[in-house]
Every structure is written in C-alpha cells, then in structure tokens.
Amino acid sequence: MSKKDGMKVTPWEVKGDVDYEKLMREFGIKTILKLPEEFKENVLFRRKVVFAHRDFEKILDAIKSKKKFVMMTGLMPSGKFHLGHMILAQQFVFYQKLGAKLYVAVADLESYNARQKSFDEMRKTAIEEYLINYIALGLSPKNCDFYFQSARSDDAKKSNAYYKLASNFSRYATFNEFKAVYGEISPGKMNASLLQAADMYHPQLPEFEGKPVVTFIPAGVDQDPHIRIARDIARRDKDCKFMPIASTYHAFLPSIKGGSKMSSSDENSYIAMTDSPKEVENKIRKYAFSGGQKTVNEHREKGGNPDVDVSYQYLKMFFEPDDDKLKKIHDDYKSGKLLTGELKEILIEKINDFLKNHQKKREEAKKKVDDFLFKF
Amino acid sequence: MSKKDGMKVTPWEVKGDVDYEKLMREFGIKTILKLPEEFKENVLFRRKVVFAHRDFEKILDAIKSKKKFVMMTGLMPSGKFHLGHMILAQQFVFYQKLGAKLYVAVADLESYNARQKSFDEMRKTAIEEYLINYIALGLSPKNCDFYFQSARSDDAKKSNAYYKLASNFSRYATFNEFKAVYGEISPGKMNASLLQAADMYHPQLPEFEGKPVVTFIPAGVDQDPHIRIARDIARRDKDCKFMPIASTYHAFLPSIKGGSKMSSSDENSYIAMTDSPKEVENKIRKYAFSGGQKTVNEHREKGGNPDVDVSYQYLKMFFEPDDDKLKKIHDDYKSGKLLTGELKEILIEKINDFLKNHQKKREEAKKKVDDFLFKF
C-alpha cells in the first residue's frame, strides 16, 4: 500500500496523483526496458502504457522458444465495462494471438464476500458486460478457459483440484503477511486472497496444463499486492513445485475528470462500451479534464499541456495508433495551435467511430457467448 | 474452551478429569432427558454414554414422522482406529438403521493444514483404518455418502456447490468469533473451520438433499466448539435458509491408563481394532487403571470403585450389554467380592471375543470398500 503525498494505491482504492516510479520502488517491480518487435507493434507496449513487470523475460522466452505459456486474468463482475477495462482486454487478445493459453476467472466468490449481489446478477454482468466485450475485442474460445470461481468446471476432477489448492494454500499463509499486504483483513478477504492465489497457480496442476508452466498475469499496478502474496504462498508449497507467477503492469486510464482512474461508481468518469454518440459527446465536452489555458488567447500564447490533458491521453493510449499523427497533435496542442475544444472534437469522433464498430461487434459477440461457457 | 481445575477440553486437546456437568453449562448444551424405546435398546443411549444435545427433539421428531433426516460426521485420517472411535461408529450404524442418510467426511484438507501427511497416506488411513472398521461395524453403502474434503464428488455440480458454500461462509464469519471459540487461530485453522461448516450444512443444498432438512451430528463433547461456530455462521446466511444443525454429545472412552480419553499418540492408551489377543492381554493386565485397593485383603475388606475402574467402564460402554450381568459385576467389585485381576480377565475375554469376530468382519469389509468410493 502506498499512501504518501496524497497518493493511495491498493487493490481496492486508487486516489491522488499516481507516482509510478515510487510505486515500482515500493512494490519491488521493474521497468520494461527492451521489447521484441511484435510487442512494439502494439500501442500499449510501444507507448509504455504497459510499463513494469516481474519476470517478463520468462514470458518472452516462452514466446521465442514456442513453449507452452499461460496468461491468467480475473474480473470482478460488477458495474459497466468501460475503456479502462479495455487496456487489459486488448492485452489478452494480443497474448492469445501470440499463442498463450488464456485463463479468465470471474471472481464471483470474491465478489460475494465483498458485495451484496446475487450469483445470478454477477453471472449476468460477467457475461453481458465483460465476456461480450472481450469477444467483440477479439477473444477467441480456442485456447481460452473462461470460468466462474463458484463453478470452476463441469469436470469434477478439475473442480476438486482447484478448490483443494485454494484450501491447501491456507497452510502456507500467515495472518501477518495478509495484514502487511492488505492493511486490514477479514475472513472473507483472506478467503478471497487464497482463492486468487489458486486462480493464479492452478493452471500448473496435473488436472489443468499437466505440469509447471510459465504463467503470467497482466494487471493494473494496483493489483500487485495480490500477486506478491500469491507468489510468497506458492513458493512455500514444496509439494507442487510451481513456477513463480510472472506479471506485467499497466498504468491506469485516467478518469474523464482527470482523476487517477475511471471508476464504475461515477458514470461521468468513464466511457462505457455501450455509450451512445450523444453520451460520449456530452461526457467529453463537459467533463474531460483539459491541459489547456483558461482563455483562447492565453492558450494561443502559452500553449497547452498534453501530459495532463485527458483527451490527449485517450488518443495516446487507444485512439490514435499512428505515431506521427499523435506527435502532431501533441506538438500542436503544446504550441497552442490546437485548442482544447478542437482536441476534444478529434477524440469524440475517434471514440464514436470506435464504439459504432464495437457495438456492431457486440451484437455478433452475443451469438458466440455459449462457445465460452459450459452447460450443466 | 474449558480450563478450570486442570480440565482442558478443546477440539484439539482433552486433559484432566472431565467434569461433564460443567462442560454442558459452559457450552450451553442440554442433558438428554427422555428417550424413545428404540434408543433405549442401544447401550450407548441407555447408559447415558450419549448424554447431551442441541435440538435432539428435531431428530426424534423426524424419526417419528418418518421425515428425511441427515446424520453428518467427519474423521481425521490419522492414527489407528481404536475402541474410542467405536462410540461414534456404533451411533452412525444405529442411525443409518433408523433411516438416516449418512454423510461421512474425511477431513483430509483440514488434516493437511494441521499435519505433515500426504494425501495418499491420508487416503490409505481413511480407508484401511476407518472405512473398513465402519463397514465391519455394520455401515451400509446404501444411504451413505462417504467423501473426501479434497475431492467432494465425481459430480462437478455437487463439488462446486460444496466448495462454494465453504467460501461463502467466510463472508459471515469474523476473526473475533474464531478467536473466542478456538483461542488462537491461523489461516489454516480458519479455513478448516469454514470447510467444516460446509461439511455440516451442504447436505441441505439443492445439489444434495435438495432442500433444508433436519441434519445432526453425533460427536464427542470436545467437538462442540466446531458445531457452535458453524451454527452461528450459517444462521447469518439468509440466502440459503438452512435449518440449524442439531447434535448429540457422547462421553469419552477413558484411556486404558485412566486418562480422559484414548489417544492415538500413545499405543498403551488404546485398544486398536487390529490388536492381537496377546496385545489386549498385555495392555489391560499391565496398564488398565484400576479402582481396586492396593492388596487383595484390603480389596476384600473395603471393596473397589467401579466408577473409576477402566475395565468396568469398558464393560459398561461396550462389552457387557446385559444390564443384570453388568450390575452384578458392579456390585461384586464394589463389595470386594470381585478382584481387579478377575475383572480384568472378564474384560480381556470379552474384548478378544469381540475383536476375533470383528477382525473376521474386517476381512469381509475389505471387499466392500469400493461400494463406498467413486472412481475417477
């Protein structure tokens, strides 16, 4: 947990200005320094949205030597799927194309412990908000194990092995390390953490991939405490001889209003994948935090600051993949040639083009949902 | 936990002279006052070895009105099965004959958290020491769900529902109540307690008996803390509307040496079901705590004390079902007519007759093991 200078970054809360350098020092994670060509083609990697890691070289090595490797991720089935979630989803589609076997956990048992939703509601949200958007973004059912924590598999052998692992991990954990990592801890939180560790490590069991295999997690940097504690617990389980989980960390997509990240609890902080063109227009025009000056004249004279301008950040992270065009926008905004209003209109058009296309793909995706789920 | 006057009774340790009256007050459990005829035919009930309860009237009501009812029990797969374990085993054979559906959990996940045994060793012990003796004592595979916590079922629906329940219960538990009940608590112990609560309540789920149903646990009185905490947790789970677990409590079979109970860790404290006639002779002659006087003359004069004499207690609890004969032994010992050595010989003969027959049944039982287990 990092609290200094008004910054707070925990798996449950992110607030203040996020100092990524400081977080990396505190969490003990490293900068990604060198990228192979196929990663440079991806905007998120090229522009250092994905910026830090643990054991990233193992992933690269597995890709290079065409060894089996697993990408693991999870989702909390609540709220609307928005652009902030897309950072992660784009990565797993990218890794799936590179040959990764994907494990995608719907953390409904964890969510039940923290929230008041029913399992039926959570299932609906997981499918309609998350899975459908994943499919629309390119997720394939091949090499993808999409599952709910509450019903791991329709194969009893697999289910038993998964839950057994979560239970066995409790032997290797201590209250003090939970407290050190999470600050405060309840039986529900502890249980969720052990289940998460099982999510991360169970692909390596005989009942799943059959043997220890390179497994990694792409995650928001706020999620590192979960990964750290899982690595510590799994290391002590000498029976299973797991390979430690590798990970990469991405920056947060800033809130429309300029806060640290988009938040499902404030609809004017995010663009949902189902927002209409009017909603996008309204949210960006009215709320998008600007790096511009107070008046047009002042802006023309002093120029704007693209580094804090939310519209520019969205273009950089998603919507302007052409580096030259992005540079021009950057320079024009900085020089004062490009006004905030004009920058916003560029973004609005880009988002609405993207969403129009995406929403069509969502309709197609609805027909493919069953390919990802087992029927009881 | 009860600690006064050198008595300590917890699920993990029993020592000192057990004051059952005091335990009942502390635990808030009640004396069994009235028994229907079919219970009076059973030595353990008639002689108040089974002496206390929570909600016993619900069990009686289910039997009387021929409603479905479930008996739940568990075993820790370690050490040798001995006469101390038989108190419980005889009860569940008795209840099975009265129409109960039996659930028998091998607490291997719990055991893994507390001990160093492998799952293979635990499975071997559960089958060879426990299941085979249960079968030899009359357990039928019909209406019996014998399972391992680590592999609940070969039906994924059932497995998922069971583990989901254990996880969901963590939402309704607090650290303070674990501490209050268990004294000290670790992640492994907490996890074991939540699994136990799932063991107790999962028969009531839609995937098992289909609906809330009278469920009860016959247990040693030291196990009440587990039952209390499970009742408290399950009561808060409004989604499932469980019927509270009922229970009955039995006294401990004293150690051969006269301690509070037989202990697997001291082979001279127990008679194992596989002991040879010579071993029985030796253990009883050499170690059986006597209520007699120091010399024959003194014994003839003052008489012995059957209430503390271990040999008499074993006859009372198991080996002399005829009340008149038992009374004669009692009175003769008390008057000094029957010497300690003679009493021991009566017991040795009874135990060896019983074990000879039981060991034959064990051989038969080995062939029936597969009727109780699923194959993957």
Tab-separated table of C-alpha atoms in Angstrom, chain A residues 4-368:
chain	number	residue	atom	x	y	z
A	4	LYS	CA	2.464	9.228	0.667
A	5	ASP	CA	1.755	12.657	-0.826
A	6	GLY	CA	-1.976	12.023	-1.063
A	7	MET	CA	-1.398	9.029	-3.333
A	8	LYS	CA	-3.095	5.821	-2.272
A	9	VAL	CA	-2.807	2.699	-4.382
A	10	THR	CA	-4.303	-0.537	-3.064
A	11	PRO	CA	-6.272	-3.244	-4.856
A	12	TRP	CA	-9.435	-1.612	-3.501
A	13	GLU	CA	-8.711	2.086	-3.807
A	14	VAL	CA	-6.643	4.315	-6.044
A	15	LYS	CA	-6.565	8.019	-5.355
A	16	GLY	CA	-4.354	11.072	-5.719
A	17	ASP	CA	-1.729	11.569	-8.393
A	18	VAL	CA	-0.132	8.239	-9.093
A	19	ASP	CA	3.666	8.341	-8.916
A	20	TYR	CA	4.529	5.223	-10.910
A	21	GLU	CA	8.264	5.453	-10.196
A	22	LYS	CA	7.614	5.426	-6.489
A	23	LEU	CA	5.111	2.571	-6.756
A	24	MET	CA	7.675	0.448	-8.570
A	25	ARG	CA	10.236	1.025	-5.854
A	26	GLU	CA	7.716	0.247	-3.119
A	27	PHE	CA	6.334	-2.859	-4.806
A	28	GLY	CA	9.732	-4.092	-5.984
A	29	ILE	CA	8.776	-4.381	-9.648
A	30	LYS	CA	10.946	-3.464	-12.625
A	31	THR	CA	10.674	-1.221	-15.690
A	32	ILE	CA	10.243	-2.969	-19.013
A	33	LEU	CA	13.390	-1.932	-20.873
A	34	LYS	CA	13.546	-3.939	-24.093
A	35	LEU	CA	10.715	-5.174	-26.260
A	36	PRO	CA	10.777	-7.621	-29.153
A	37	GLU	CA	9.375	-6.368	-32.483
A	38	GLU	CA	5.941	-7.990	-32.164
A	39	PHE	CA	5.367	-6.121	-28.913
A	40	LYS	CA	6.392	-2.797	-30.450
A	41	GLU	CA	3.559	-3.109	-32.928
A	42	ASN	CA	1.151	-2.910	-30.018
A	43	VAL	CA	0.308	0.641	-28.944
A	44	LEU	CA	0.033	-0.259	-25.274
A	45	PHE	CA	3.575	-1.626	-25.202
A	46	ARG	CA	5.130	0.829	-27.625
A	47	ARG	CA	3.833	3.790	-25.648
A	48	LYS	CA	4.708	2.278	-22.281
A	49	VAL	CA	1.146	2.024	-21.015
A	50	VAL	CA	2.364	-1.432	-20.003
A	51	PHE	CA	5.493	-0.285	-18.238
A	52	ALA	CA	6.617	-2.660	-15.484
A	53	HIS	CA	6.929	-6.361	-14.701
A	54	ARG	CA	8.070	-9.298	-12.635
A	55	ASP	CA	9.913	-11.995	-14.633
A	56	PHE	CA	8.780	-10.615	-18.011
A	57	GLU	CA	11.814	-12.293	-19.610
A	58	LYS	CA	10.222	-15.694	-18.900
A	59	ILE	CA	7.203	-14.760	-20.999
A	60	LEU	CA	9.408	-13.515	-23.827
A	61	ASP	CA	11.485	-16.653	-23.616
A	62	ALA	CA	8.404	-18.881	-23.809
A	63	ILE	CA	7.158	-16.964	-26.848
A	64	LYS	CA	10.552	-17.068	-28.536
A	65	SER	CA	11.105	-20.767	-27.942
A	66	LYS	CA	7.467	-21.585	-28.695
A	67	LYS	CA	6.980	-23.220	-25.299
A	68	LYS	CA	3.520	-23.546	-23.789
A	69	PHE	CA	2.636	-20.484	-21.691
A	70	VAL	CA	-0.415	-19.367	-19.794
A	71	MET	CA	-1.911	-15.933	-19.306
A	72	MET	CA	-4.157	-15.646	-16.286
A	73	THR	CA	-6.557	-12.829	-15.521
A	74	GLY	CA	-9.643	-12.174	-13.478
A	75	LEU	CA	-12.598	-9.866	-13.383
A	76	MET	CA	-14.920	-8.595	-10.694
A	77	PRO	CA	-18.438	-8.958	-12.094
A	78	SER	CA	-19.809	-5.546	-11.215
A	79	GLY	CA	-20.522	-2.286	-12.944
A	80	LYS	CA	-20.202	-1.420	-16.585
A	81	PHE	CA	-17.356	-2.426	-18.846
A	82	HIS	CA	-15.584	0.778	-19.881
A	83	LEU	CA	-12.493	1.974	-21.694
A	84	GLY	CA	-10.449	1.486	-18.514
A	85	HIS	CA	-11.126	-2.248	-18.754
A	86	MET	CA	-10.101	-2.274	-22.391
A	87	ILE	CA	-6.399	-1.837	-21.549
A	88	LEU	CA	-6.380	-5.312	-20.061
A	89	ALA	CA	-8.715	-6.889	-22.605
A	90	GLN	CA	-6.581	-5.695	-25.506
A	91	GLN	CA	-3.565	-7.269	-23.882
A	92	PHE	CA	-5.118	-10.662	-23.525
A	93	VAL	CA	-6.347	-10.718	-27.069
A	94	PHE	CA	-2.776	-9.778	-28.049
A	95	TYR	CA	-1.286	-12.611	-25.989
A	96	GLN	CA	-3.823	-15.124	-27.225
A	97	LYS	CA	-2.708	-14.343	-30.771
A	98	LEU	CA	0.897	-14.873	-29.674
A	99	GLY	CA	-0.035	-18.409	-28.585
A	100	ALA	CA	-0.873	-18.026	-24.904
A	101	LYS	CA	-3.446	-20.270	-23.291
A	102	LEU	CA	-5.823	-17.905	-21.509
A	103	TYR	CA	-7.451	-18.475	-18.132
A	104	VAL	CA	-10.086	-15.871	-17.306
A	105	ALA	CA	-11.607	-16.079	-13.826
A	106	VAL	CA	-14.870	-14.427	-12.912
A	107	ALA	CA	-14.191	-13.614	-9.255
A	108	ASP	CA	-17.758	-14.139	-8.147
A	109	LEU	CA	-16.862	-15.891	-4.885
A	110	GLU	CA	-14.566	-12.998	-4.033
A	111	SER	CA	-17.206	-10.521	-5.078
A	112	TYR	CA	-19.871	-12.248	-2.985
A	113	ASN	CA	-17.678	-11.771	0.069
A	114	ALA	CA	-17.268	-8.073	-0.584
A	115	ARG	CA	-20.611	-7.053	-2.039
A	116	GLN	CA	-24.300	-7.707	-1.842
A	117	LYS	CA	-25.006	-9.053	-5.339
A	118	SER	CA	-26.576	-12.403	-6.042
A	119	PHE	CA	-24.749	-15.018	-8.076
A	120	ASP	CA	-27.351	-14.681	-10.834
A	121	GLU	CA	-26.743	-10.934	-11.124
A	122	MET	CA	-22.999	-11.468	-11.118
A	123	ARG	CA	-23.252	-14.093	-13.851
A	124	LYS	CA	-25.353	-11.744	-15.971
A	125	THR	CA	-22.846	-8.901	-15.540
A	126	ALA	CA	-19.861	-11.163	-16.233
A	127	ILE	CA	-21.383	-12.305	-19.495
A	128	GLU	CA	-23.191	-9.207	-20.757
A	129	GLU	CA	-20.665	-6.613	-19.679
A	130	TYR	CA	-17.385	-8.489	-19.727
A	131	LEU	CA	-17.425	-11.589	-21.908
A	132	ILE	CA	-19.362	-9.963	-24.740
A	133	ASN	CA	-16.918	-7.062	-24.841
A	134	TYR	CA	-13.955	-9.429	-24.740
A	135	ILE	CA	-15.351	-11.328	-27.713
A	136	ALA	CA	-16.049	-8.080	-29.561
A	137	LEU	CA	-12.436	-7.097	-28.917
A	138	GLY	CA	-11.234	-10.341	-30.497
A	139	LEU	CA	-11.151	-13.003	-27.781
A	140	SER	CA	-11.396	-16.487	-29.273
A	141	PRO	CA	-12.904	-19.508	-27.478
A	142	LYS	CA	-9.945	-21.559	-28.671
A	143	ASN	CA	-7.219	-21.657	-26.038
A	144	CYS	CA	-9.430	-19.815	-23.575
A	145	ASP	CA	-10.714	-21.184	-20.284
A	146	PHE	CA	-13.329	-18.673	-19.104
A	147	TYR	CA	-14.687	-19.727	-15.726
A	148	PHE	CA	-16.548	-18.698	-12.605
A	149	GLN	CA	-14.869	-19.199	-9.230
A	150	SER	CA	-18.191	-20.517	-7.924
A	151	ALA	CA	-18.335	-23.312	-10.521
A	152	ARG	CA	-14.817	-23.950	-11.713
A	153	SER	CA	-15.567	-26.669	-14.199
A	154	ASP	CA	-18.075	-29.244	-15.405
A	155	ASP	CA	-15.237	-31.740	-14.938
A	156	ALA	CA	-15.290	-32.735	-11.263
A	157	LYS	CA	-11.606	-33.675	-11.309
A	158	LYS	CA	-10.689	-30.153	-12.322
A	159	SER	CA	-13.062	-28.511	-9.866
A	160	ASN	CA	-11.827	-30.605	-6.976
A	161	ALA	CA	-8.177	-29.875	-7.795
A	162	TYR	CA	-8.790	-26.125	-7.991
A	163	TYR	CA	-10.633	-25.809	-4.682
A	164	LYS	CA	-8.210	-28.186	-2.998
A	165	LEU	CA	-5.372	-25.885	-3.998
A	166	ALA	CA	-7.109	-22.848	-2.501
A	167	SER	CA	-7.568	-24.757	0.742
A	168	ASN	CA	-4.018	-26.087	0.807
A	169	PHE	CA	-2.596	-22.608	0.315
A	170	SER	CA	-4.102	-21.639	3.681
A	171	ARG	CA	-1.490	-23.878	5.285
A	172	TYR	CA	1.263	-21.720	3.840
A	173	ALA	CA	-0.147	-18.320	4.713
A	174	THR	CA	0.079	-16.247	7.888
A	175	PHE	CA	-2.184	-13.517	9.177
A	176	ASN	CA	0.751	-11.160	9.477
A	177	GLU	CA	1.564	-11.266	5.793
A	178	PHE	CA	-2.058	-10.633	4.883
A	179	LYS	CA	-2.043	-7.647	7.225
A	180	ALA	CA	1.266	-6.391	5.821
A	181	VAL	CA	-0.033	-6.561	2.274
A	182	TYR	CA	-3.663	-5.569	2.671
A	183	GLY	CA	-3.574	-3.364	5.734
A	184	GLU	CA	-6.662	-4.880	7.272
A	185	ILE	CA	-8.033	-8.342	6.785
A	186	SER	CA	-11.308	-10.188	7.379
A	187	PRO	CA	-12.129	-13.880	6.928
A	188	GLY	CA	-13.811	-13.001	3.627
A	189	LYS	CA	-10.832	-11.048	2.332
A	190	MET	CA	-8.435	-13.769	3.397
A	191	ASN	CA	-10.540	-16.391	1.693
A	192	ALA	CA	-10.660	-14.264	-1.461
A	193	SER	CA	-6.894	-13.908	-1.427
A	194	LEU	CA	-6.379	-17.675	-1.131
A	195	LEU	CA	-8.820	-18.275	-3.966
A	196	GLN	CA	-6.985	-15.711	-6.071
A	197	ALA	CA	-3.719	-17.495	-5.406
A	198	ALA	CA	-5.407	-20.697	-6.596
A	199	ASP	CA	-6.658	-18.863	-9.686
A	200	MET	CA	-3.094	-17.836	-10.451
A	201	TYR	CA	-1.441	-21.188	-9.817
A	202	HIS	CA	-3.983	-23.882	-10.661
A	203	PRO	CA	-3.163	-23.862	-14.404
A	204	GLN	CA	0.096	-25.573	-13.402
A	205	LEU	CA	-1.662	-28.537	-11.734
A	206	PRO	CA	-1.744	-32.005	-13.323
A	207	GLU	CA	-5.501	-31.648	-13.880
A	208	PHE	CA	-5.035	-28.488	-15.987
A	209	GLU	CA	-1.886	-27.837	-18.049
A	210	GLY	CA	-0.388	-31.019	-16.649
A	211	LYS	CA	2.844	-29.558	-15.291
A	212	PRO	CA	4.529	-26.381	-14.080
A	213	VAL	CA	4.398	-23.940	-16.969
A	214	VAL	CA	5.236	-20.263	-17.498
A	215	THR	CA	2.192	-18.412	-16.220
A	216	PHE	CA	1.789	-14.676	-16.065
A	217	ILE	CA	-0.714	-12.010	-15.234
A	218	PRO	CA	-1.153	-8.685	-16.971
A	219	ALA	CA	-2.649	-6.324	-14.390
A	220	GLY	CA	-3.131	-2.790	-13.252
A	221	VAL	CA	-0.282	-1.833	-10.982
A	222	ASP	CA	-2.710	-1.604	-8.051
A	223	GLN	CA	-3.167	-5.379	-8.262
A	224	ASP	CA	0.450	-6.194	-7.457
A	225	PRO	CA	-0.204	-6.914	-3.737
A	226	HIS	CA	-2.363	-9.887	-4.771
A	227	ILE	CA	0.405	-11.193	-6.994
A	228	ARG	CA	3.092	-10.690	-4.367
A	229	ILE	CA	1.215	-12.613	-1.691
A	230	ALA	CA	0.341	-15.431	-4.090
A	231	ARG	CA	3.992	-15.765	-5.090
A	232	ASP	CA	5.051	-15.913	-1.449
A	233	ILE	CA	2.459	-18.530	-0.511
A	234	ALA	CA	3.019	-20.736	-3.551
A	235	ARG	CA	6.788	-20.697	-3.036
A	236	ARG	CA	6.305	-22.480	0.310
A	237	ASP	CA	4.207	-25.275	-1.198
A	238	LYS	CA	7.022	-27.729	-1.833
A	239	ASP	CA	4.580	-30.479	-2.854
A	240	CYS	CA	3.584	-28.731	-6.069
A	241	LYS	CA	6.862	-27.200	-7.281
A	242	PHE	CA	5.152	-24.310	-9.013
A	243	MET	CA	6.891	-21.871	-11.307
A	244	PRO	CA	6.502	-18.396	-9.785
A	245	ILE	CA	3.847	-16.267	-11.460
A	246	ALA	CA	5.271	-13.618	-13.790
A	247	SER	CA	3.418	-10.343	-14.351
A	248	THR	CA	3.250	-7.117	-16.292
A	249	TYR	CA	1.735	-3.884	-15.027
A	250	HIS	CA	-0.106	-1.189	-16.886
A	251	ALA	CA	-0.883	2.397	-15.987
A	252	PHE	CA	-4.453	3.435	-15.267
A	253	LEU	CA	-6.613	5.035	-17.903
A	254	PRO	CA	-7.335	8.386	-16.262
A	255	SER	CA	-10.864	9.320	-15.304
A	256	ILE	CA	-12.572	11.672	-17.770
A	257	LYS	CA	-12.470	14.202	-14.983
A	258	GLY	CA	-8.724	13.777	-14.635
A	259	GLY	CA	-8.596	11.578	-11.531
A	260	SER	CA	-6.299	8.623	-11.220
A	261	LYS	CA	-8.574	6.083	-12.960
A	262	MET	CA	-12.009	5.521	-14.426
A	263	SER	CA	-14.394	4.377	-11.737
A	264	SER	CA	-17.547	2.329	-12.293
A	265	SER	CA	-19.195	4.182	-9.437
A	266	ASP	CA	-19.138	7.568	-11.270
A	267	GLU	CA	-20.643	7.388	-14.747
A	268	ASN	CA	-19.107	10.711	-15.754
A	269	SER	CA	-15.637	9.332	-15.046
A	270	TYR	CA	-15.812	6.687	-17.775
A	271	ILE	CA	-16.866	5.939	-21.335
A	272	ALA	CA	-18.826	2.691	-21.345
A	273	MET	CA	-18.672	0.403	-24.372
A	274	THR	CA	-22.412	0.864	-24.744
A	275	ASP	CA	-22.435	4.663	-24.548
A	276	SER	CA	-24.278	6.456	-27.351
A	277	PRO	CA	-22.588	9.130	-29.527
A	278	LYS	CA	-24.530	11.778	-27.592
A	279	GLU	CA	-23.328	10.442	-24.250
A	280	VAL	CA	-19.734	10.415	-25.454
A	281	GLU	CA	-20.049	13.979	-26.773
A	282	ASN	CA	-21.561	15.174	-23.562
A	283	LYS	CA	-19.079	13.431	-21.259
A	284	ILE	CA	-16.004	14.609	-23.180
A	285	ARG	CA	-17.205	18.150	-23.868
A	286	LYS	CA	-18.492	18.736	-20.390
A	287	TYR	CA	-16.157	16.740	-18.137
A	288	ALA	CA	-12.883	15.926	-19.939
A	289	PHE	CA	-10.082	17.402	-17.884
A	290	SER	CA	-8.094	19.789	-20.013
A	291	GLY	CA	-4.430	20.705	-20.118
A	292	GLY	CA	-5.343	23.958	-21.885
A	293	GLN	CA	-5.356	27.533	-20.716
A	294	LYS	CA	-8.302	29.477	-19.363
A	295	THR	CA	-8.954	31.570	-22.467
A	296	VAL	CA	-8.366	31.023	-26.181
A	297	ASN	CA	-5.952	33.933	-26.262
A	298	GLU	CA	-3.947	32.623	-23.342
A	299	HIS	CA	-3.910	29.152	-24.935
A	300	ARG	CA	-2.678	30.502	-28.274
A	301	GLU	CA	0.043	32.352	-26.407
A	302	LYS	CA	1.251	29.833	-23.754
A	303	GLY	CA	0.109	26.522	-25.297
A	304	GLY	CA	-1.473	23.540	-23.519
A	305	ASN	CA	-0.085	20.630	-21.531
A	306	PRO	CA	-0.812	17.309	-23.293
A	307	ASP	CA	0.706	15.294	-20.437
A	308	VAL	CA	-2.228	16.122	-18.156
A	309	ASP	CA	-4.865	16.526	-20.849
A	310	VAL	CA	-7.253	13.597	-20.664
A	311	SER	CA	-8.316	13.803	-24.311
A	312	TYR	CA	-4.714	13.600	-25.431
A	313	GLN	CA	-4.087	10.674	-23.051
A	314	TYR	CA	-7.013	8.717	-24.518
A	315	LEU	CA	-5.704	9.333	-28.030
A	316	LYS	CA	-2.286	8.173	-26.921
A	317	MET	CA	-3.489	5.047	-25.129
A	318	PHE	CA	-6.041	3.898	-27.702
A	319	PHE	CA	-7.425	6.076	-30.418
A	320	GLU	CA	-4.522	7.457	-32.455
A	321	PRO	CA	-2.270	4.492	-33.270
A	322	ASP	CA	-0.282	6.490	-35.855
A	323	ASP	CA	2.778	7.838	-34.040
A	324	ASP	CA	3.317	10.694	-36.475
A	325	LYS	CA	-0.258	11.890	-36.227
A	326	LEU	CA	-0.124	11.626	-32.449
A	327	LYS	CA	3.086	13.648	-32.372
A	328	LYS	CA	1.495	16.355	-34.469
A	329	ILE	CA	-1.472	16.570	-32.101
A	330	HIS	CA	0.921	16.669	-29.157
A	331	ASP	CA	3.066	19.420	-30.647
A	332	ASP	CA	0.127	21.458	-31.908
A	333	TYR	CA	-1.547	21.334	-28.540
A	334	LYS	CA	1.643	22.236	-26.741
A	335	SER	CA	2.317	25.165	-29.078
A	336	GLY	CA	-1.206	26.479	-28.701
A	337	LYS	CA	-2.112	25.885	-32.344
A	338	LEU	CA	-4.643	23.229	-31.336
A	339	LEU	CA	-7.356	24.369	-28.937
A	340	THR	CA	-8.862	22.207	-26.198
A	341	GLY	CA	-12.257	22.271	-27.912
A	342	GLU	CA	-10.696	21.100	-31.157
A	343	LEU	CA	-8.745	18.350	-29.416
A	344	LYS	CA	-11.941	17.178	-27.754
A	345	GLU	CA	-13.731	17.016	-31.104
A	346	ILE	CA	-10.923	14.870	-32.556
A	347	LEU	CA	-11.287	12.471	-29.614
A	348	ILE	CA	-15.096	12.415	-29.760
A	349	GLU	CA	-15.020	11.450	-33.422
A	350	LYS	CA	-12.433	8.744	-32.820
A	351	ILE	CA	-14.292	7.278	-29.837
A	352	ASN	CA	-17.612	7.319	-31.641
A	353	ASP	CA	-16.125	5.651	-34.719
A	354	PHE	CA	-14.629	3.027	-32.482
A	355	LEU	CA	-17.808	2.481	-30.460
A	356	LYS	CA	-20.023	2.296	-33.550
A	357	ASN	CA	-17.894	-0.517	-34.871
A	358	HIS	CA	-17.517	-2.128	-31.437
A	359	GLN	CA	-21.234	-2.060	-30.762
A	360	LYS	CA	-21.836	-3.889	-34.035
A	361	LYS	CA	-19.277	-6.479	-32.961
A	362	ARG	CA	-21.058	-6.771	-29.612
A	363	GLU	CA	-24.208	-7.864	-31.417
A	364	GLU	CA	-22.210	-10.547	-33.239
A	365	ALA	CA	-20.480	-11.494	-29.999
A	366	LYS	CA	-23.758	-12.264	-28.257
A	367	LYS	CA	-24.159	-15.279	-30.533
A	368	LYS	CA	-20.746	-16.620	-29.535
